[in-house]
mmCIF file of C-alpha atoms and ligand atoms in Angstrom:
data_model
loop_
_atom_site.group_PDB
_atom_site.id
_atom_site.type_symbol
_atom_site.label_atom_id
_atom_site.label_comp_id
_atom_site.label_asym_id
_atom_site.label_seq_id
_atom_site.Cartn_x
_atom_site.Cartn_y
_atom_site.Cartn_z
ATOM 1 C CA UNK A 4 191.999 85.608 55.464
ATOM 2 C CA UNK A 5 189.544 86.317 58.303
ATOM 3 C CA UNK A 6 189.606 83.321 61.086
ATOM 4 C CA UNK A 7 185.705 82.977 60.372
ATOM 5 C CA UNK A 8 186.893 81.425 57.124
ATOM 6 C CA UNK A 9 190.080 79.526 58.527
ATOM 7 C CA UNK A 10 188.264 77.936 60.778
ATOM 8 C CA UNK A 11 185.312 76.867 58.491
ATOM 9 C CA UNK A 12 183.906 73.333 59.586
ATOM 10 C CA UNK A 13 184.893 73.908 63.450
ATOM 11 C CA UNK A 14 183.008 75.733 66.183
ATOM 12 C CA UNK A 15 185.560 78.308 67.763
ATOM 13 C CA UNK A 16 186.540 77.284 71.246
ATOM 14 C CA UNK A 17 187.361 79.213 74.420
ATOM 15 C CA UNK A 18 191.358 78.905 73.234
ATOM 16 C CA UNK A 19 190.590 79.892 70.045
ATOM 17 C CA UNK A 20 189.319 83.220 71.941
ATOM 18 C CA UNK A 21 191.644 83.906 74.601
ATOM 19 C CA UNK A 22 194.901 83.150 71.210
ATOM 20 C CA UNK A 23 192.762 86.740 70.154
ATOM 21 C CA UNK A 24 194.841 88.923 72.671
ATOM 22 C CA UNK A 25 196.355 91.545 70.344
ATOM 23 C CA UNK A 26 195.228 90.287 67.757
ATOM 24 C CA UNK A 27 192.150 90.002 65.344
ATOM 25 C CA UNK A 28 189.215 92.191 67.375
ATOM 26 C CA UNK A 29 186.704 89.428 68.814
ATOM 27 C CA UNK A 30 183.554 90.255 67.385
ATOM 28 C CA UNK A 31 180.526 89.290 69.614
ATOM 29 C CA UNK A 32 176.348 89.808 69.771
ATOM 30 C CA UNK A 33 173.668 89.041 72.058
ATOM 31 C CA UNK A 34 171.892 86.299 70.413
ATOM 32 C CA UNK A 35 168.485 84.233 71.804
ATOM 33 C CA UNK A 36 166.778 82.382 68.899
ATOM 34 C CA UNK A 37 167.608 79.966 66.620
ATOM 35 C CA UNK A 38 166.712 82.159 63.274
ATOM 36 C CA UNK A 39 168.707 85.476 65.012
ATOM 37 C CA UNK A 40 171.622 82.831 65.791
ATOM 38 C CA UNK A 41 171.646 81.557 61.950
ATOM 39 C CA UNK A 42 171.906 85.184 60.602
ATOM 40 C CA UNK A 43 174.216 86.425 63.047
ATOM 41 C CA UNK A 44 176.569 83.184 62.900
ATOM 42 C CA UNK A 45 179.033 83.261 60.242
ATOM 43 C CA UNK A 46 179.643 86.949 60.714
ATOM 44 C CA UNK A 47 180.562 86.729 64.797
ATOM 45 C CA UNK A 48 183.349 84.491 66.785
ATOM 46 C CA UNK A 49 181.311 84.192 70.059
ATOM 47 C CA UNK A 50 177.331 84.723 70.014
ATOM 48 C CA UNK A 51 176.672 85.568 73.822
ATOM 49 C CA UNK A 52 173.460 84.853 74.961
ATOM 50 C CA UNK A 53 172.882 87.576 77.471
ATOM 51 C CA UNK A 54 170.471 87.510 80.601
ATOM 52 C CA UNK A 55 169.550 90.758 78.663
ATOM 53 C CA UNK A 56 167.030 88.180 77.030
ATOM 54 C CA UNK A 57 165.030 89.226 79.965
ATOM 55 C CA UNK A 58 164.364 92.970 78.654
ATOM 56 C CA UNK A 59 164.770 92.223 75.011
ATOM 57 C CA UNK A 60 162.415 88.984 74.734
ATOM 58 C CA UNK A 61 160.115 89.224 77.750
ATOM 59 C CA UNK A 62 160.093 92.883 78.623
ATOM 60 C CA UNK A 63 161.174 92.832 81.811
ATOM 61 C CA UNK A 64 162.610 95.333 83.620
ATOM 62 C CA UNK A 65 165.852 94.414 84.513
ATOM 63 C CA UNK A 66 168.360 91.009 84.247
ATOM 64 C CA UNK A 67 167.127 90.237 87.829
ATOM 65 C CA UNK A 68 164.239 88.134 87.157
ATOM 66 C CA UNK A 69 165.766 85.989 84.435
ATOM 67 C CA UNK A 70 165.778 82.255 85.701
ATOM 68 C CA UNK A 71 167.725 79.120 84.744
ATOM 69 C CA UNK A 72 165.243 77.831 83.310
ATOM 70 C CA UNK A 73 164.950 80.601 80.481
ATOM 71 C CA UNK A 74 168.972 80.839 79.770
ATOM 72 C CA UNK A 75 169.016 76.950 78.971
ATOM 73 C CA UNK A 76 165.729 77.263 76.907
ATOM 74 C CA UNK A 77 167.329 80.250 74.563
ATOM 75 C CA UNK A 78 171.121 78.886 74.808
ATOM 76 C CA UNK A 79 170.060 75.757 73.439
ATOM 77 C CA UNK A 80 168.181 77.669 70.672
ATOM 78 C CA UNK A 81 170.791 79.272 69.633
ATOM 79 C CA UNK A 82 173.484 76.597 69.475
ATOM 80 C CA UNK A 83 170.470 74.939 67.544
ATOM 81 C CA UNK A 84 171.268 77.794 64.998
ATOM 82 C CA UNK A 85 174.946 78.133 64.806
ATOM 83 C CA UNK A 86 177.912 76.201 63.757
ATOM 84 C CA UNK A 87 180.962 78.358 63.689
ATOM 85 C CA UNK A 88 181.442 80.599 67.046
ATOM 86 C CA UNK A 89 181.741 79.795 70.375
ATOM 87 C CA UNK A 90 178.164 80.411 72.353
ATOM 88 C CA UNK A 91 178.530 81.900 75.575
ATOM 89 C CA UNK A 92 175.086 81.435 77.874
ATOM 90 C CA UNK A 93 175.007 84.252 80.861
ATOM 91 C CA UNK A 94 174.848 82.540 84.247
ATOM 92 C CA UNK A 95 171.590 84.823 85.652
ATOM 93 C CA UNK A 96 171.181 86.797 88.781
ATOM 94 C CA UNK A 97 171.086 84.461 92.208
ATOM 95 C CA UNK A 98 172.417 81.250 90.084
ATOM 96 C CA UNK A 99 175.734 81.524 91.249
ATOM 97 C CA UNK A 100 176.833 84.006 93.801
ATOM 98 C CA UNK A 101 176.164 81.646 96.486
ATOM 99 C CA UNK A 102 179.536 79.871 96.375
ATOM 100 C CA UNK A 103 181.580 77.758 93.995
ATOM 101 C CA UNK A 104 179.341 74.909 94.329
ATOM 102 C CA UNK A 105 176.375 76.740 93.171
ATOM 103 C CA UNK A 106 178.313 78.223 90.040
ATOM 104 C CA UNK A 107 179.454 75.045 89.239
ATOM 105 C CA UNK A 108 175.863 72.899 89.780
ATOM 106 C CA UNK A 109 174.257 76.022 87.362
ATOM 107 C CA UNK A 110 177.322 76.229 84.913
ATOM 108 C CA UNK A 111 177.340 72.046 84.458
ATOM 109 C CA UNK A 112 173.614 72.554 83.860
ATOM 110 C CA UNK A 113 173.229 75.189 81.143
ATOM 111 C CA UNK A 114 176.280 73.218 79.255
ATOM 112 C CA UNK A 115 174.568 69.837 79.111
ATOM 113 C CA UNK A 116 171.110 71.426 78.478
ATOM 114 C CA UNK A 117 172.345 73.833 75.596
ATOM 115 C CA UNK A 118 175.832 72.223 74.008
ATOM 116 C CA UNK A 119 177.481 75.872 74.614
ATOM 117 C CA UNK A 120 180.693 76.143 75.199
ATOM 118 C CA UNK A 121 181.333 78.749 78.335
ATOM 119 C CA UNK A 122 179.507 80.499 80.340
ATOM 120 C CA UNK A 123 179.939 84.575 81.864
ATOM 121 C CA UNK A 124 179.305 85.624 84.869
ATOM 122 C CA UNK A 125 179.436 89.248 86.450
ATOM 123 C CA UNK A 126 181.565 90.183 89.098
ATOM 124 C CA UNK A 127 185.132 90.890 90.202
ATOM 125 C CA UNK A 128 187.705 89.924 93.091
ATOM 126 C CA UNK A 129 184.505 88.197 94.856
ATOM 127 C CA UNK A 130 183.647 86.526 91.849
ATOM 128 C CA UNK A 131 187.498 85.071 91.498
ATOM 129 C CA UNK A 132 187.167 81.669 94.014
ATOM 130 C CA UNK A 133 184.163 80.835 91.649
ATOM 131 C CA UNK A 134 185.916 81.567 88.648
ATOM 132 C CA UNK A 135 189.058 79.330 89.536
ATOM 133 C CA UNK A 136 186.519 77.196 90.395
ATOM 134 C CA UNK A 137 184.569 76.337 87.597
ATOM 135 C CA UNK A 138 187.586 76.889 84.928
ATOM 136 C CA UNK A 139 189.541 74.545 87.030
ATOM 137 C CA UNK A 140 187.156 71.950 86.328
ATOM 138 C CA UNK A 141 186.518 71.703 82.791
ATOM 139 C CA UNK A 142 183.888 75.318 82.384
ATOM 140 C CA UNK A 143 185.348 77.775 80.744
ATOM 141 C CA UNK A 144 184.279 81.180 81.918
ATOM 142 C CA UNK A 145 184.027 84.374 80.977
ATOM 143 C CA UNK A 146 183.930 86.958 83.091
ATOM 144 C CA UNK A 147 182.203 90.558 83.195
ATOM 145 C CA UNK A 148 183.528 93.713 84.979
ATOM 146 C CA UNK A 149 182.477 97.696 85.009
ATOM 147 C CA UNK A 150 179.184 98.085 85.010
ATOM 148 C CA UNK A 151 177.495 95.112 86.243
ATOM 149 C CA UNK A 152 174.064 94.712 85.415
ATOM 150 C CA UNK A 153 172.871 92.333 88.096
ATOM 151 C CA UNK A 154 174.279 94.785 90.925
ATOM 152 C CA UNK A 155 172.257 97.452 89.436
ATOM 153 C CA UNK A 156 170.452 97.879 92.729
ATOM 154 C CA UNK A 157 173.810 98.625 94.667
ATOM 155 C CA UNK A 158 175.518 100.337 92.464
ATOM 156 C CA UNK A 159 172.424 102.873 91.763
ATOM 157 C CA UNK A 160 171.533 102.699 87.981
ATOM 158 C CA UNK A 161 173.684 101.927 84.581
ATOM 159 C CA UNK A 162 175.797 104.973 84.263
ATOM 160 C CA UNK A 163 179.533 104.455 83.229
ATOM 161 C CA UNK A 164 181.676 103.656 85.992
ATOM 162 C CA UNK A 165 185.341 104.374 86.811
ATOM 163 C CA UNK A 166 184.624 107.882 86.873
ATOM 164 C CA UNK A 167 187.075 108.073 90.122
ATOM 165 C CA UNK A 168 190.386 107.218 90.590
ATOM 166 C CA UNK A 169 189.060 104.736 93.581
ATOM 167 C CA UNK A 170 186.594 103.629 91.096
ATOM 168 C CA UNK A 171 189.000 103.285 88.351
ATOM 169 C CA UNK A 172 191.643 101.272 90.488
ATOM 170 C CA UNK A 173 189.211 98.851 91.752
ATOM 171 C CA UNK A 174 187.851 98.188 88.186
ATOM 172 C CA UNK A 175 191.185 97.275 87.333
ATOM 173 C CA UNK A 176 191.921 95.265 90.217
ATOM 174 C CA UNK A 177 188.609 93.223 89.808
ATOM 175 C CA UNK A 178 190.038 92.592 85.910
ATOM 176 C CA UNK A 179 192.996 91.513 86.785
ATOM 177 C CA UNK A 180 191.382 88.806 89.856
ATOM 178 C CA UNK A 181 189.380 87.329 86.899
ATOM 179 C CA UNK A 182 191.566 87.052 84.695
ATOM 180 C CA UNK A 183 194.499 85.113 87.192
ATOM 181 C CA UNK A 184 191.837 82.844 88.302
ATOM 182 C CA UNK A 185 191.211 81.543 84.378
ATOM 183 C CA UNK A 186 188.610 83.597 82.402
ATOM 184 C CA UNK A 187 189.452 83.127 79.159
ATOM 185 C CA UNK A 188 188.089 86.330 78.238
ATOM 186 C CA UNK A 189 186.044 89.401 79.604
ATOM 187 C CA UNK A 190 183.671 91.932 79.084
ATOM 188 C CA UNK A 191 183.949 95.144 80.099
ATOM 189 C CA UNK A 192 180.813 97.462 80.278
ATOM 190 C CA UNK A 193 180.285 101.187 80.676
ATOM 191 C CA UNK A 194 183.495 102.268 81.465
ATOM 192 C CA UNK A 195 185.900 105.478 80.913
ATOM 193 C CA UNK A 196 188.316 104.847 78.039
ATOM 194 C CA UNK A 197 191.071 105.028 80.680
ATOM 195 C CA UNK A 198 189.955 102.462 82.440
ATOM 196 C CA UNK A 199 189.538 100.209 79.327
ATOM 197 C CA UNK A 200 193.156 100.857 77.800
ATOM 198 C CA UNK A 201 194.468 100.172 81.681
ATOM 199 C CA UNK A 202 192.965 96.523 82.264
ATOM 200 C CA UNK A 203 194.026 95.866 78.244
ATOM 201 C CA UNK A 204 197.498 96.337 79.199
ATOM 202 C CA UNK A 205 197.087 95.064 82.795
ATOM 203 C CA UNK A 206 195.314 91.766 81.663
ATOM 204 C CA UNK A 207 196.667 88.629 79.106
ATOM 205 C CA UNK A 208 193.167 87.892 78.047
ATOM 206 C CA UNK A 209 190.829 89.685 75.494
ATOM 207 C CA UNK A 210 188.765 92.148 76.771
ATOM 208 C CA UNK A 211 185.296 92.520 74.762
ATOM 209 C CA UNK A 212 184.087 96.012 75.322
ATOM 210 C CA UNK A 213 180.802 97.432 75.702
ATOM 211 C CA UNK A 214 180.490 101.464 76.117
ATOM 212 C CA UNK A 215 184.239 100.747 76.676
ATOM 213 C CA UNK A 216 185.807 102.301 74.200
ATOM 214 C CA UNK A 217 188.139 101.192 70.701
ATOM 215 C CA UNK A 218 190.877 100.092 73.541
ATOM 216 C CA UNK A 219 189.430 96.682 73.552
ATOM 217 C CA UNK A 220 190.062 93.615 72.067
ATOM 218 C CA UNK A 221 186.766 92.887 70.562
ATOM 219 C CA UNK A 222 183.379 94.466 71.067
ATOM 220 C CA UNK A 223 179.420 93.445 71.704
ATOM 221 C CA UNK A 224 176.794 95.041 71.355
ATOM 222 C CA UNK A 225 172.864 93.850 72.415
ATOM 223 C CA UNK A 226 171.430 92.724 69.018
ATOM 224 C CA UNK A 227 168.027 94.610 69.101
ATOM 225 C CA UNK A 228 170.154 97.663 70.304
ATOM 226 C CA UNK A 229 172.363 98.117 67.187
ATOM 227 C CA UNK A 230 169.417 96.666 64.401
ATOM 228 C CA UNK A 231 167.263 99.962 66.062
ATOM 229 C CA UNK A 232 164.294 97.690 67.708
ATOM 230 C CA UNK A 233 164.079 100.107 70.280
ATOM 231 C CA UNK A 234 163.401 103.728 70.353
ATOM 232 C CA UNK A 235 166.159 104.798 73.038
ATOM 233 C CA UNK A 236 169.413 103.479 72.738
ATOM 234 C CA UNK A 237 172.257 104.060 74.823
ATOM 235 C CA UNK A 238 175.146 106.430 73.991
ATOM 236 C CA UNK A 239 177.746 103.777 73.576
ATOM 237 C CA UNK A 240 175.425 102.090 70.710
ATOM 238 C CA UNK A 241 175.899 102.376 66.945
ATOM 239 C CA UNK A 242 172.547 101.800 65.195
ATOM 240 C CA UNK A 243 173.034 99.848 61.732
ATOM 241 C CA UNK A 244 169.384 99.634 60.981
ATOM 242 C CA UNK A 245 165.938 101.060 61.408
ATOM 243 C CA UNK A 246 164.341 97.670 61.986
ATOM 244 C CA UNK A 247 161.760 99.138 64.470
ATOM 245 C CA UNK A 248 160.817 101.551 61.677
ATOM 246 C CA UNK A 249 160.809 99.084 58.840
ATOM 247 C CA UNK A 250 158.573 96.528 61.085
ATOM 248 C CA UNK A 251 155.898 99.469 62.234
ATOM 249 C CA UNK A 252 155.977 99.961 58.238
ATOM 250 C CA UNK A 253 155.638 96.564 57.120
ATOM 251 C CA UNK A 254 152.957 95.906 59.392
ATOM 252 C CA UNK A 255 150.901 99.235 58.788
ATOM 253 C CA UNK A 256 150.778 98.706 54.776
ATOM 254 C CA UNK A 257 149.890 94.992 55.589
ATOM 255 C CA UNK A 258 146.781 96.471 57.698
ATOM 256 C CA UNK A 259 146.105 98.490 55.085
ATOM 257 C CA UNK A 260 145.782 96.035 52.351
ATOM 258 C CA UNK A 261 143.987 93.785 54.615
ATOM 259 C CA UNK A 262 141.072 96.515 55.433
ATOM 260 C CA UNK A 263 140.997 96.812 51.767
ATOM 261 C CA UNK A 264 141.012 93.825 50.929
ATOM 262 C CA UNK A 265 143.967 94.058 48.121
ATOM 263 C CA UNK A 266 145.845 90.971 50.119
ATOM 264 C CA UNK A 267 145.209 87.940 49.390
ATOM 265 C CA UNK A 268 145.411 88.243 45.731
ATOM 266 C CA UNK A 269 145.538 84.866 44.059
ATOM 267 C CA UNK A 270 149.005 84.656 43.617
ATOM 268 C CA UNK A 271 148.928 83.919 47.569
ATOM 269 C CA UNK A 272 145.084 81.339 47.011
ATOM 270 C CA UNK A 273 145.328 77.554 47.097
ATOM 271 C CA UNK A 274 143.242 76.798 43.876
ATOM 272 C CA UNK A 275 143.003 73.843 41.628
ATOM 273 C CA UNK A 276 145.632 73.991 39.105
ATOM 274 C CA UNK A 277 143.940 74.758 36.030
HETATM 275 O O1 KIV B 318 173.334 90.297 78.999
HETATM 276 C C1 KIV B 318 173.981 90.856 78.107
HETATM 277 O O2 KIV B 318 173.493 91.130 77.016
HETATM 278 C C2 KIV B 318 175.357 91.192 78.388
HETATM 279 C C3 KIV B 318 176.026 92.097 77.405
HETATM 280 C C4 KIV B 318 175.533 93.464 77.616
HETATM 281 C C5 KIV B 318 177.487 91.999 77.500
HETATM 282 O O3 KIV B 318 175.887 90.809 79.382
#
């Protein structure tokens, strides 16, 4: 029996997660609305809601600009919309790095505003005093290692990392600092499959892999990415659907039958009934 249906009637927890070491993969997707969240729910055991809303929702052009403001307004959507995983809400760019204090005033914030129940945050050995931190007192975190987003503008674009053996090492190093100082679980982007099998052994806590290989313990991918909303996809992304295509189509034959004027018909007219 899958632990979806074990657990039926209680929202996974962080433990819940972190018991997943070894065992059942932890299956995970970007989620930011309330209908998305009660589609994606009873098939997923933690719906992350990514600062990726940034370029998925509002087109922007990186995670950089996404505020507070807009994590707590799609976090609490989607707990609105769920009932059986654990929702993780990303702590965005320049919410946290500051110091401990700042993690923990933005942390406490998104989890009364939304009900989730963890947040993630990017970074690794630096990131570790904040992680201790905030899991010490009552947040549970997950972190977020490899390819960091947020620190796209020093590390020079969104190519795979770990590519060197410094690289590598360091990558592992920043694993294992997050995962001493509590995370209950991790994600690890863009990274060499070497590098993925070496924090799964070096680290007690699931690693959820993106671009990082079958070596993890679970995997997530960006929602819109794998349902084919958007033209170019990254290598490390299975497409399961054509949406983009099937949207473009919907909404062309729609046009069409509007300019003709074959919709409405009356089966979709308010008359009186006869
Ligand atoms: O923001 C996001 O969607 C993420 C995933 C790519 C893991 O952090």
């Amino acid at each position: 029996m899958s632990a979806q249906r074990q657990d039926q009637g209680r929202r996974l927890a962080a433990p819940d997660i972190a018991a997943r070491k070894g065992a059942e993969p932890v299956v995970c997707l970007t989620c930011y609305t309330t209908p998305m969240a009660e589609l994606l729910d009873p098939h997923c055991d933690v719906l992350l809601v990514g600062d990726s809303v940034g370029q998925v929702i509002y087109g922007l052009p990186s995670t950089l600009p996404v505020t507070l403001d807009m994590m707590c307004a799609h976090g609490a959507a989607v707990v609105r919309g769920s009932w059986h995983s654990l929702v993780a809400v990303d702590m965005p760019f320049g919410a946290y790095e500051g110091s401990p204090e700042q993690a923990f005033a933005s942390a406490s914030r998104i989890m009364k505003e939304t009900g989730c129940a963890a947040v993630k945050l990017e970074g690794g050995q630096a990131m570790a005093p904040t992680v201790e931190f905030l899991s010490s007192r009552g947040i549970p975190v997950i972190g977020h290692v490899g390819l960091t987003p947020q620190a796209v503008n020093v590390l020079g674009g969104y190519g795979a990392r770990g590519k060197s053996v410094d690289e590598a090492q360091h990558i592992e190093e920043d694993a294992i600092a997050i995962a001493r100082a509590g995370a209950f679980c991790m994600v690890v982007e863009g990274v060499m499959e070497e590098v993925a099998t070496r924090i799964a052994n070096a680290v007690d806590v699931p690693i959820i892999g993106i671009g990082a290989s079958a070596e993890c313990d679970g995997q997530v991918l960006v929602i819109d990415d794998m349902l084919g909303m958007f033209e170019r996809t990254p290598r490390f992304v299975k497409r399961y659907d054509d949406l983009a295509g099937r949207i473009g189509e919907a909404a062309r034959v729609y046009a069409d039958e509007v300019r003709s004027r074959a919709f409405p018909t009356g089966d979709q007219t308010y008359r009186p009934k006869g």
